[in-house]
Each structure stands twice: as structure tokens, then as C-alpha cells.
Coordinates of C-alpha atoms in Angstrom, one line a residue:
M1 CA 103.1 100.9 130.5
Y2 CA 101.0 99.5 127.8
H3 CA 100.9 99.6 123.5
T4 CA 97.2 101.1 123.6
L5 CA 97.4 104.4 122.6
K6 CA 98.6 104.0 119.4
K7 CA 97.0 107.6 117.6
L8 CA 98.3 109.4 121.0
F9 CA 102.2 107.7 120.7
F10 CA 102.6 109.8 117.8
L11 CA 101.1 112.6 119.0
L12 CA 103.6 112.5 121.8
L13 CA 106.5 111.6 119.9
L14 CA 108.8 114.6 119.9
F15 CA 106.9 115.6 123.7
G16 CA 110.4 114.7 125.8
L17 CA 112.6 115.9 123.2
L18 CA 111.2 119.6 123.9
L19 CA 110.3 120.5 126.9
S20 CA 112.5 121.3 129.5
V21 CA 112.2 119.5 133.3
S22 CA 111.3 121.7 136.3
F23 CA 113.6 121.2 139.2
V24 CA 113.6 123.2 141.5
H25 CA 117.4 123.7 142.5
T26 CA 119.2 123.5 146.3
S27 CA 122.0 124.9 147.8
K28 CA 125.4 122.2 148.5
A29 CA 124.6 122.7 152.6
N30 CA 120.6 121.2 151.2
A31 CA 121.7 118.2 148.6
Q32 CA 121.6 115.6 150.9
E33 CA 118.0 116.3 152.9
R34 CA 116.6 117.8 149.7
I35 CA 116.0 115.7 146.9
N36 CA 115.3 116.0 142.7
Y37 CA 113.2 113.1 141.5
L38 CA 112.8 112.3 137.9
A39 CA 110.2 109.6 136.5
L40 CA 111.4 108.1 133.2
G41 CA 109.2 105.9 131.3
D42 CA 106.1 104.6 130.0
S43 CA 102.1 105.8 130.0
L44 CA 102.5 104.0 134.1
A45 CA 104.9 106.7 134.9
A46 CA 102.7 109.4 133.3
G47 CA 99.6 108.4 135.1
M48 CA 97.3 106.9 132.2
T49 CA 94.2 106.2 133.8
P50 CA 91.6 103.3 132.2
Y51 CA 89.2 105.5 130.7
D52 CA 92.1 107.9 128.7
Q53 CA 92.6 110.0 130.7
I54 CA 96.1 111.7 132.0
G55 CA 96.2 111.6 136.0
S56 CA 98.1 111.0 139.2
S57 CA 100.6 108.5 139.1
Y58 CA 102.8 106.7 140.9
T59 CA 105.3 108.9 140.7
D60 CA 102.9 111.9 141.7
L61 CA 102.2 109.9 144.9
I62 CA 106.1 109.0 145.5
A63 CA 106.7 112.6 144.8
M64 CA 103.5 113.6 147.5
G65 CA 105.1 110.8 150.4
L66 CA 108.3 112.8 149.6
K67 CA 106.9 116.5 150.2
Q68 CA 105.4 115.6 153.0
S69 CA 108.1 114.1 154.4
G70 CA 110.3 117.3 153.8
S71 CA 112.9 115.9 151.5
L72 CA 111.6 117.1 147.6
A73 CA 113.1 119.6 146.1
G74 CA 111.3 118.9 143.4
F75 CA 109.8 116.3 140.7
S76 CA 109.6 116.1 137.3
K77 CA 107.8 113.2 135.1
T78 CA 108.0 115.3 132.0
F79 CA 110.0 113.0 130.0
A80 CA 107.8 109.9 131.3
I81 CA 105.3 109.3 127.5
P82 CA 102.8 106.7 127.1
G83 CA 103.4 104.0 124.3
Y84 CA 107.4 104.3 124.9
T85 CA 109.2 101.1 125.0
S86 CA 112.4 100.6 126.2
G87 CA 114.0 101.6 123.2
Q88 CA 112.2 104.6 122.6
L89 CA 113.5 105.7 125.9
L90 CA 116.9 104.6 125.1
G91 CA 116.8 107.1 122.5
Q92 CA 115.5 109.5 124.4
L93 CA 118.6 109.2 126.6
Q94 CA 120.4 110.8 123.3
D95 CA 118.6 114.5 123.6
R96 CA 120.4 117.1 125.5
N97 CA 117.2 117.6 127.4
V98 CA 116.7 114.8 129.2
Q99 CA 120.3 114.2 130.2
E100 CA 120.4 117.3 132.0
A101 CA 117.2 116.3 133.7
V102 CA 119.4 113.0 134.6
K103 CA 122.5 114.5 136.0
Q104 CA 120.0 117.2 137.9
A105 CA 118.9 114.5 139.7
D106 CA 119.0 112.7 143.3
L107 CA 116.8 110.0 142.1
I108 CA 115.2 108.2 139.0
T109 CA 112.2 105.6 138.5
I110 CA 112.1 104.0 135.5
S111 CA 109.1 101.8 133.9
S112 CA 110.1 100.9 130.6
G113 CA 110.0 96.9 128.9
A114 CA 106.2 96.5 129.3
N115 CA 105.1 98.0 125.4
D116 CA 108.1 95.5 124.3
L117 CA 105.8 92.9 125.1
L118 CA 102.4 93.7 124.9
Q119 CA 102.4 95.0 121.5
L120 CA 102.6 91.3 120.4
I121 CA 99.8 90.3 122.8
Q122 CA 96.4 90.8 120.2
K123 CA 93.2 91.0 123.6
D124 CA 90.4 89.6 123.0
P125 CA 88.1 91.8 125.5
D126 CA 84.8 90.3 124.0
H127 CA 85.5 87.1 124.4
L128 CA 88.1 87.2 127.4
T129 CA 90.8 85.8 125.7
V130 CA 94.7 86.9 124.3
R131 CA 97.1 85.3 122.2
Y132 CA 100.8 85.9 121.1
Q133 CA 103.0 84.3 119.3
Q134 CA 106.3 82.6 120.8
I135 CA 109.5 83.5 118.8
P136 CA 108.4 87.0 118.7
V137 CA 107.8 87.3 122.4
D138 CA 111.2 85.4 122.6
F139 CA 112.8 87.9 120.8
A140 CA 111.6 90.9 122.3
L141 CA 112.3 90.1 125.5
N142 CA 115.6 89.4 124.3
Q143 CA 116.0 92.9 122.8
L144 CA 114.1 94.3 126.2
R145 CA 117.3 93.0 128.3
L146 CA 120.1 94.8 125.8
N147 CA 117.9 97.5 125.7
E148 CA 117.2 98.1 129.7
E149 CA 121.2 96.9 130.2
E150 CA 122.1 100.4 128.2
I151 CA 119.5 102.3 129.8
L152 CA 120.9 101.9 133.2
S153 CA 124.5 101.8 132.1
R154 CA 124.0 105.5 129.9
I155 CA 121.8 106.8 133.2
H156 CA 124.6 105.6 135.5
R157 CA 127.1 107.3 133.5
L158 CA 125.7 110.5 133.2
N159 CA 125.1 110.5 137.2
S160 CA 126.6 108.2 139.0
H161 CA 125.5 109.2 142.4
A162 CA 121.7 109.2 141.4
K163 CA 119.5 106.3 143.0
V164 CA 117.8 104.6 140.6
F165 CA 114.9 102.4 140.8
V166 CA 113.3 100.0 138.1
M167 CA 110.0 99.7 138.8
G168 CA 108.4 96.4 138.0
Y169 CA 105.2 95.5 136.4
Y170 CA 101.7 93.9 137.2
F171 CA 99.8 91.4 135.3
P172 CA 97.4 93.4 133.1
F173 CA 94.8 91.5 132.2
P174 CA 92.4 90.3 135.0
H175 CA 89.0 90.3 133.6
I176 CA 90.2 87.1 130.6
A177 CA 89.3 83.8 131.5
P178 CA 91.3 81.9 134.1
D179 CA 92.6 79.7 131.1
H180 CA 94.2 82.5 129.6
K181 CA 96.1 84.1 132.4
Q182 CA 99.1 81.4 133.5
G183 CA 100.7 82.3 129.8
T184 CA 100.8 85.7 129.5
A185 CA 101.5 86.2 133.5
G186 CA 104.6 83.8 132.9
E187 CA 105.9 86.0 130.1
L188 CA 105.5 88.8 132.3
A189 CA 107.6 87.3 135.0
I190 CA 110.1 86.6 132.8
L191 CA 110.2 90.2 131.8
N192 CA 110.0 91.7 135.2
K193 CA 112.8 89.1 136.3
I194 CA 114.9 90.6 133.3
L195 CA 114.5 94.1 134.7
E196 CA 115.8 92.8 138.6
Q197 CA 118.6 91.1 137.1
S198 CA 119.6 94.6 134.4
A199 CA 119.0 96.2 138.2
E200 CA 121.3 94.3 140.0
R201 CA 124.0 93.7 137.6
N202 CA 123.9 98.0 137.0
G203 CA 123.8 98.9 140.5
A204 CA 120.1 100.4 140.4
V205 CA 117.3 98.8 142.7
F206 CA 114.1 96.8 141.2
V207 CA 110.8 97.1 142.7
P208 CA 108.3 94.5 141.9
V209 CA 104.2 95.7 142.2
S210 CA 103.1 92.5 141.2
N211 CA 101.9 91.2 144.3
E212 CA 100.6 93.9 144.9
F213 CA 97.5 93.0 142.6
G214 CA 97.8 89.2 141.9
L215 CA 96.2 87.8 138.7
D216 CA 92.2 88.7 139.1
A217 CA 93.1 92.7 140.3
K218 CA 89.7 93.7 138.7
S219 CA 88.7 96.6 141.3
L220 CA 92.6 97.9 140.5
I221 CA 91.9 97.7 136.4
P222 CA 88.0 97.6 135.9
N223 CA 88.3 98.3 132.5
P224 CA 88.8 94.9 130.5
S225 CA 89.5 97.3 127.2
D226 CA 92.3 98.8 128.8
V227 CA 95.7 98.0 131.1
H228 CA 96.1 100.8 133.3
P229 CA 95.1 100.9 137.1
L230 CA 92.9 103.1 139.1
E231 CA 94.5 105.5 141.4
T232 CA 94.1 103.4 144.2
G233 CA 96.3 100.8 141.8
Y234 CA 99.2 103.8 141.9
L235 CA 99.1 104.1 145.3
K236 CA 99.7 100.6 145.7
M237 CA 102.8 100.9 143.9
A238 CA 104.0 104.3 145.4
N239 CA 103.8 102.7 148.6
Q240 CA 105.6 99.1 147.4
F241 CA 108.3 101.8 146.3
F242 CA 108.8 103.6 149.6
R243 CA 108.8 100.0 151.4
T244 CA 112.1 99.1 149.6
Y245 CA 113.5 102.7 148.9
T246 CA 112.8 104.2 152.7
N247 CA 112.1 100.6 154.9
G248 CA 108.5 101.8 155.2
R249 CA 109.3 104.6 157.1
I250 CA 107.1 106.6 154.3
A251 CA 104.0 105.1 153.6
L252 CA 100.8 107.0 152.0
S253 CA 97.1 106.5 153.4
A254 CA 94.1 105.9 151.2
S255 CA 93.3 109.5 152.0
V256 CA 96.1 111.0 149.6
L257 CA 93.6 110.1 147.1
A258 CA 91.1 112.4 148.0
H259 CA 93.4 115.4 147.7
L260 CA 94.6 114.1 143.5
P261 CA 93.8 116.2 140.9
K262 CA 91.1 115.4 138.6
P263 CA 92.5 113.1 136.1
I264 CA 92.6 115.0 132.3
P265 CA 91.2 113.6 129.1
L266 CA 93.6 113.0 126.2
T267 CA 91.7 114.5 124.0
E268 CA 91.3 118.3 126.2
L269 CA 95.0 118.0 127.0
I270 CA 95.4 117.4 123.1
E271 CA 93.3 120.2 121.9
K272 CA 94.2 123.0 124.5
E273 CA 98.3 122.5 123.3
R274 CA 96.9 122.5 119.7
Q275 CA 95.6 125.9 120.5
R276 CA 98.0 127.1 122.2
Q277 CA 100.7 126.5 119.8
E278 CA 98.6 127.8 117.3
R279 CA 98.5 131.2 119.3
Q280 CA 101.9 131.3 119.6
A281 CA 102.2 131.1 116.2
G282 CA 99.5 133.3 115.2
T283 CA 98.8 131.3 112.7
A284 CA 96.2 128.5 111.9
G285 CA 98.8 127.0 109.9
A286 CA 100.4 125.6 113.1
E287 CA 97.5 123.1 113.5
S288 CA 99.7 120.8 111.3
Q289 CA 102.0 120.9 113.6
P290 CA 103.1 117.4 116.3
V291 CA 101.0 117.9 119.1
H292 CA 103.1 118.4 122.5
I293 CA 101.6 117.5 126.1
T294 CA 103.0 118.3 129.3
A295 CA 101.2 115.8 132.1
P296 CA 100.6 117.3 135.3
Y297 CA 102.4 116.9 137.5
V298 CA 103.3 117.6 141.4
T299 CA 105.9 120.2 142.2
Q300 CA 108.3 121.4 145.1

């Protein structure tokens, strides 16, 4: 989701352009019952935790629910990249690997737009305050509107049969002082309205999640210095998706959280991938190359 890991973003800049999607192809006879699910977007789609780890996102939990219902053919969050803005997602859709993944998908979720806004908000966790300048925020939200329209239009041109769901955003600053919440919450409400209206105009479905968190969700977003939720927060997002997608026919209980894999520290992922590249290249010179990280995900 949010713009908190600038260094990581540069390490992941080419990540989505080099890795192929892990879909399982199904026969035409099973196409209507078996769903290829593609998750696009930012760190919420990837599964960032409040403590600089990659773990199970709402996307993994959606895949788990589909698997339990017997309808999952394949799932990938390969192209979900922490730090991505709507402009970067729009650029990503020009890559042929991403385009092929979109073409194969039956179900697509998108988390995009929060970084456009939150990179302009300066947070002081020590004093529990946030501040921003209105004109740059207004400009960013207007550009988000244009980007979101084009993102959804491109996806539709690549794959007109896929069901596309645009995920809303929650209020990410529950720890700040109460008198600093309303202004920021208002800007986030505008962001969510832009996403909702863009979805409606382009045949997609908006999934609201802000009410699942409210303004004081410290138990879901426990780190005052970070805006990402615990797995309990991702579970709320996944179940809100299922309420929209299946009218509640699929619902995940909190017990599923005990079966999720342990989150992996970003530093460990980066180092493992660096070592793998060095072994593959057969030379220490590979250390200077960009590091590409595949986030763990639930498969078929």
C-alpha cells in the first residue's frame, strides 16, 4: 500500500517485469467452475506486515477461500509490488508478462492509489501528528482519477470477461491525535470515492473496507510508525471482498490465521534473492544487479 519503503521500492522496481505468473491452465469444460485469480497493486496486495515483512495478504486469504470452495484453479500476486503508485501500475500494464497474466485471469483484484496520496502526507509518530499541503494533494487525487480510469480501461481491453474488483482503503493512522484524524480521513474518503466512481464507469466492482477499520483500529495497525495491518486486518478485507463477490456465501473464520505461513523479513528475502542471482551468474559481479523478489503466495 503506502509509501513507507522507498529503498525497497527501488529494489523491486523491475520485479513485476521479469517474473511470470503462476496460473494453472484448466480445460474449457472447467473454465466456469475453476477460477484463475490475479492480484495487482501495492503492498496491501503483496502482504506487507507492520514490521517490514512479507506475509499473507487479503489476496492470499481470498485465494484460500476460493480453494476451500473448490473454485480456485490458480493464483498469483507476483506483480503486486510494495510502494507502487497508480502511475506505476499503469506503466506495469504495458509489460507483456503482465498483459499475459491479465488475459489468463478470470478474477482480478486491484489495490492502487493510496501511495499517490500518502507519499504527500508527512507523519510524525513521536508527536502523533500528520500534515500535508492541500494543493499537491488535490493534484495527486486528480491524477489518480485519470490513472485509475486508464488502468481499468486497459484491463478491460486485454480481458473483457474477467471480473475486476477495486479494493478500497482503510484509515492508516489510528495512533495520531484525534484532532489530526478528520482532515486526513476526509482526503482518504475522496480517494475511495474516486476508486468507486472509476470502478462503476468501467464495469468493475468497488469493495469498501474503511468501515471495517474505522479511525481507531490500533489493534489491527499496531505499529505507530507503519501503516500496514496485521493478518487480522487482511482477514477483514478478504471477508469484505467475499461479501461483495459471493454475497457472503464464502466467509473465512479467524481460525484460518493459524494455518498461514510465517511472514518473511524483507531483508531475508532480499539477501536470499541476491545469493540466488550470484549463484546463477557464477560471479560476485551479480551483486550489483537489481534484486527481484517473489513474494510467497497460496497456489492452486
